[in-house]
Amino acid sequence: MTEVVIPIQIDFRSGVPITNQIFEQIYDQVLRGDLKPGDQMPTVRSLAQQLKINFNTVARAYRLLDEAGIISTQHGRGTYILPVAVVYPGSNLKKLDSLTKNYLEQASELGVSSGEILAVFQRNLRNWDQPTHDQEEENQEGHNP
């Protein structure tokens, strides 16, 4: 297998951490089939040079991708896209776990306490879990959303 070139666009002004941008773009390319199981990823150094960013930023993104079951690094051989990234629904839980860890790391860097993190998360979860007004009306009329 030859190393693939991965088109990644970094938006330095978006407010989204670069690590997350890399993770999401690679994950999306796997889901779309642009990156296929067995494709060899660029080395961390190569991708860092391509994107003109710090080596450690790419290394963190690769670690998150590895924890999410999207890639696997085989020392001395390279980093490859795994087939389980698309096939197994459990990979969504691994991705969620990685995203949660990343979220907690960022909150820690902001100096936010665990109590504040929990309060914000619970508030957002309640808001996310609430059906919209339109859905409530449809449900009352006997329609499925």
C-alpha positions as YAML, in Angstrom:
chain: A
units: angstrom
residues:
- id: 1
  name: MET
  ca: [0.00, 0.00, 0.00]
- id: 2
  name: THR
  ca: [1.18, 3.50, -0.72]
- id: 3
  name: GLU
  ca: [0.75, 6.42, 1.61]
- id: 4
  name: VAL
  ca: [-2.32, 8.46, 0.70]
- id: 5
  name: VAL
  ca: [-2.45, 12.23, 0.49]
- id: 6
  name: ILE
  ca: [-5.20, 13.46, 2.78]
- id: 7
  name: PRO
  ca: [-6.86, 16.74, 1.85]
- id: 8
  name: ILE
  ca: [-7.31, 18.59, 5.13]
- id: 9
  name: GLN
  ca: [-8.19, 22.25, 5.47]
- id: 10
  name: ILE
  ca: [-7.30, 23.87, 8.78]
- id: 11
  name: ASP
  ca: [-9.25, 26.97, 9.78]
- id: 12
  name: PHE
  ca: [-7.04, 28.76, 12.29]
- id: 13
  name: ARG
  ca: [-9.78, 31.30, 13.06]
- id: 14
  name: SER
  ca: [-12.67, 28.89, 13.67]
- id: 15
  name: GLY
  ca: [-12.14, 28.45, 17.40]
- id: 16
  name: VAL
  ca: [-12.27, 24.66, 16.88]
- id: 17
  name: PRO
  ca: [-9.02, 23.08, 18.10]
- id: 18
  name: ILE
  ca: [-6.79, 21.95, 15.24]
- id: 19
  name: THR
  ca: [-6.65, 18.44, 16.73]
- id: 20
  name: ASN
  ca: [-10.45, 18.22, 16.46]
- id: 21
  name: GLN
  ca: [-10.43, 19.57, 12.90]
- id: 22
  name: ILE
  ca: [-7.97, 16.87, 11.83]
- id: 23
  name: PHE
  ca: [-9.92, 14.14, 13.66]
- id: 24
  name: GLU
  ca: [-13.27, 15.15, 12.17]
- id: 25
  name: GLN
  ca: [-11.98, 15.56, 8.61]
- id: 26
  name: ILE
  ca: [-10.23, 12.19, 8.59]
- id: 27
  name: TYR
  ca: [-13.25, 10.51, 10.22]
- id: 28
  name: ASP
  ca: [-15.58, 12.08, 7.63]
- id: 29
  name: GLN
  ca: [-13.32, 10.91, 4.79]
- id: 30
  name: VAL
  ca: [-13.46, 7.35, 6.17]
- id: 31
  name: LEU
  ca: [-17.26, 7.47, 6.42]
- id: 32
  name: ARG
  ca: [-17.56, 8.80, 2.84]
- id: 33
  name: GLY
  ca: [-15.23, 6.08, 1.57]
- id: 34
  name: ASP
  ca: [-12.56, 8.53, 0.43]
- id: 35
  name: LEU
  ca: [-10.21, 6.76, 2.83]
- id: 36
  name: LYS
  ca: [-10.59, 3.01, 2.69]
- id: 37
  name: PRO
  ca: [-9.61, 0.22, 5.08]
- id: 38
  name: GLY
  ca: [-5.95, -0.60, 4.53]
- id: 39
  name: ASP
  ca: [-5.02, 2.84, 3.20]
- id: 40
  name: GLN
  ca: [-1.73, 3.99, 4.68]
- id: 41
  name: MET
  ca: [-1.86, 7.36, 6.42]
- id: 42
  name: PRO
  ca: [0.87, 9.96, 6.08]
- id: 43
  name: THR
  ca: [3.39, 9.89, 8.89]
- id: 44
  name: VAL
  ca: [2.77, 12.32, 11.72]
- id: 45
  name: ARG
  ca: [5.76, 14.41, 10.61]
- id: 46
  name: SER
  ca: [4.67, 14.37, 6.98]
- id: 47
  name: LEU
  ca: [1.12, 15.54, 7.76]
- id: 48
  name: ALA
  ca: [2.45, 18.19, 10.17]
- id: 49
  name: GLN
  ca: [4.71, 19.53, 7.40]
- id: 50
  name: GLN
  ca: [1.85, 19.41, 4.86]
- id: 51
  name: LEU
  ca: [-0.44, 21.38, 7.19]
- id: 52
  name: LYS
  ca: [2.37, 23.60, 8.50]
- id: 53
  name: ILE
  ca: [1.48, 22.83, 12.11]
- id: 54
  name: ASN
  ca: [3.22, 21.37, 15.14]
- id: 55
  name: PHE
  ca: [4.10, 17.68, 15.09]
- id: 56
  name: ASN
  ca: [2.47, 17.18, 18.52]
- id: 57
  name: THR
  ca: [-0.89, 18.46, 17.26]
- id: 58
  name: VAL
  ca: [-1.00, 15.79, 14.55]
- id: 59
  name: ALA
  ca: [0.23, 13.17, 17.04]
- id: 60
  name: ARG
  ca: [-2.71, 14.03, 19.36]
- id: 61
  name: ALA
  ca: [-5.18, 13.75, 16.46]
- id: 62
  name: TYR
  ca: [-3.72, 10.38, 15.45]
- id: 63
  name: ARG
  ca: [-3.96, 9.19, 19.08]
- id: 64
  name: LEU
  ca: [-7.66, 10.15, 19.15]
- id: 65
  name: LEU
  ca: [-8.23, 8.39, 15.83]
- id: 66
  name: ASP
  ca: [-6.47, 5.31, 17.17]
- id: 67
  name: GLU
  ca: [-8.52, 5.34, 20.39]
- id: 68
  name: ALA
  ca: [-11.68, 5.68, 18.29]
- id: 69
  name: GLY
  ca: [-10.79, 2.57, 16.29]
- id: 70
  name: ILE
  ca: [-10.36, 4.46, 13.02]
- id: 71
  name: ILE
  ca: [-6.62, 3.94, 12.52]
- id: 72
  name: SER
  ca: [-3.91, 1.63, 13.80]
- id: 73
  name: THR
  ca: [-0.21, 2.37, 14.01]
- id: 74
  name: GLN
  ca: [2.08, -0.57, 13.39]
- id: 75
  name: HIS
  ca: [5.52, 0.43, 14.62]
- id: 76
  name: GLY
  ca: [8.03, 0.27, 11.81]
- id: 77
  name: ARG
  ca: [5.32, -0.26, 9.19]
- id: 78
  name: GLY
  ca: [3.07, 2.81, 9.35]
- id: 79
  name: THR
  ca: [-0.42, 3.92, 10.23]
- id: 80
  name: TYR
  ca: [-3.41, 2.40, 8.45]
- id: 81
  name: ILE
  ca: [-7.18, 2.91, 8.21]
- id: 82
  name: LEU
  ca: [-9.00, 0.10, 10.02]
- id: 83
  name: PRO
  ca: [-12.06, -1.66, 8.60]
- id: 84
  name: VAL
  ca: [-13.84, -1.52, 11.97]
- id: 85
  name: ALA
  ca: [-14.10, 2.26, 11.70]
- id: 86
  name: VAL
  ca: [-17.04, 1.87, 9.33]
- id: 87
  name: VAL
  ca: [-18.33, -1.64, 10.01]
- id: 88
  name: TYR
  ca: [-18.84, -1.78, 13.76]
- id: 89
  name: PRO
  ca: [-21.29, 0.56, 15.49]
- id: 90
  name: GLY
  ca: [-19.23, 0.26, 18.68]
- id: 91
  name: SER
  ca: [-16.67, 2.53, 17.05]
- id: 92
  name: ASN
  ca: [-19.14, 5.37, 17.63]
- id: 93
  name: LEU
  ca: [-18.82, 4.75, 21.36]
- id: 94
  name: LYS
  ca: [-15.04, 4.77, 21.06]
- id: 95
  name: LYS
  ca: [-15.25, 8.04, 19.14]
- id: 96
  name: LEU
  ca: [-17.58, 9.50, 21.76]
- id: 97
  name: ASP
  ca: [-15.18, 8.43, 24.50]
- id: 98
  name: SER
  ca: [-12.29, 10.12, 22.67]
- id: 99
  name: LEU
  ca: [-14.30, 13.28, 22.09]
- id: 100
  name: THR
  ca: [-15.27, 13.35, 25.77]
- id: 101
  name: LYS
  ca: [-11.65, 12.99, 26.87]
- id: 102
  name: ASN
  ca: [-10.65, 15.77, 24.48]
- id: 103
  name: TYR
  ca: [-13.48, 17.97, 25.82]
- id: 104
  name: LEU
  ca: [-12.32, 17.39, 29.40]
- id: 105
  name: GLU
  ca: [-8.71, 18.20, 28.50]
- id: 106
  name: GLN
  ca: [-9.80, 21.47, 26.92]
- id: 107
  name: ALA
  ca: [-12.01, 22.35, 29.90]
- id: 108
  name: SER
  ca: [-9.08, 21.64, 32.21]
- id: 109
  name: GLU
  ca: [-6.88, 23.99, 30.17]
- id: 110
  name: LEU
  ca: [-9.53, 26.68, 30.70]
- id: 111
  name: GLY
  ca: [-9.36, 26.11, 34.45]
- id: 112
  name: VAL
  ca: [-12.97, 24.94, 34.68]
- id: 113
  name: SER
  ca: [-13.86, 22.78, 37.71]
- id: 114
  name: SER
  ca: [-15.39, 19.33, 37.36]
- id: 115
  name: GLY
  ca: [-18.60, 20.64, 38.95]
- id: 116
  name: GLU
  ca: [-18.86, 23.40, 36.35]
- id: 117
  name: ILE
  ca: [-18.17, 20.91, 33.55]
- id: 118
  name: LEU
  ca: [-20.90, 18.61, 34.84]
- id: 119
  name: ALA
  ca: [-23.41, 21.47, 35.20]
- id: 120
  name: VAL
  ca: [-22.77, 22.72, 31.65]
- id: 121
  name: PHE
  ca: [-22.92, 19.20, 30.23]
- id: 122
  name: GLN
  ca: [-26.17, 18.35, 32.02]
- id: 123
  name: ARG
  ca: [-27.78, 21.61, 30.89]
- id: 124
  name: ASN
  ca: [-26.77, 20.97, 27.28]
- id: 125
  name: LEU
  ca: [-27.91, 17.36, 27.47]
- id: 126
  name: ARG
  ca: [-31.32, 18.39, 28.81]
- id: 127
  name: ASN
  ca: [-31.69, 20.97, 26.02]
- id: 128
  name: TRP
  ca: [-30.55, 18.47, 23.39]
- id: 129
  name: ASP
  ca: [-32.89, 15.79, 24.71]
- id: 130
  name: GLN
  ca: [-35.98, 18.05, 24.67]
- id: 131
  name: PRO
  ca: [-38.27, 17.55, 21.65]
- id: 132
  name: THR
  ca: [-38.89, 20.69, 19.67]
- id: 133
  name: HIS
  ca: [-42.28, 22.38, 19.86]
- id: 134
  name: ASP
  ca: [-43.11, 21.20, 16.31]
- id: 135
  name: GLN
  ca: [-42.31, 17.59, 17.22]
- id: 136
  name: GLU
  ca: [-44.56, 17.81, 20.29]
- id: 137
  name: GLU
  ca: [-47.47, 19.06, 18.14]
- id: 138
  name: GLU
  ca: [-46.95, 16.27, 15.60]
- id: 139
  name: ASN
  ca: [-46.83, 13.66, 18.37]
- id: 140
  name: GLN
  ca: [-50.08, 15.00, 19.84]
- id: 141
  name: GLU
  ca: [-51.71, 14.74, 16.41]
- id: 142
  name: GLY
  ca: [-50.59, 11.11, 16.14]
- id: 143
  name: HIS
  ca: [-47.82, 11.69, 13.61]
- id: 144
  name: ASN
  ca: [-44.35, 10.23, 13.97]
- id: 145
  name: PRO
  ca: [-41.52, 12.72, 13.60]
...
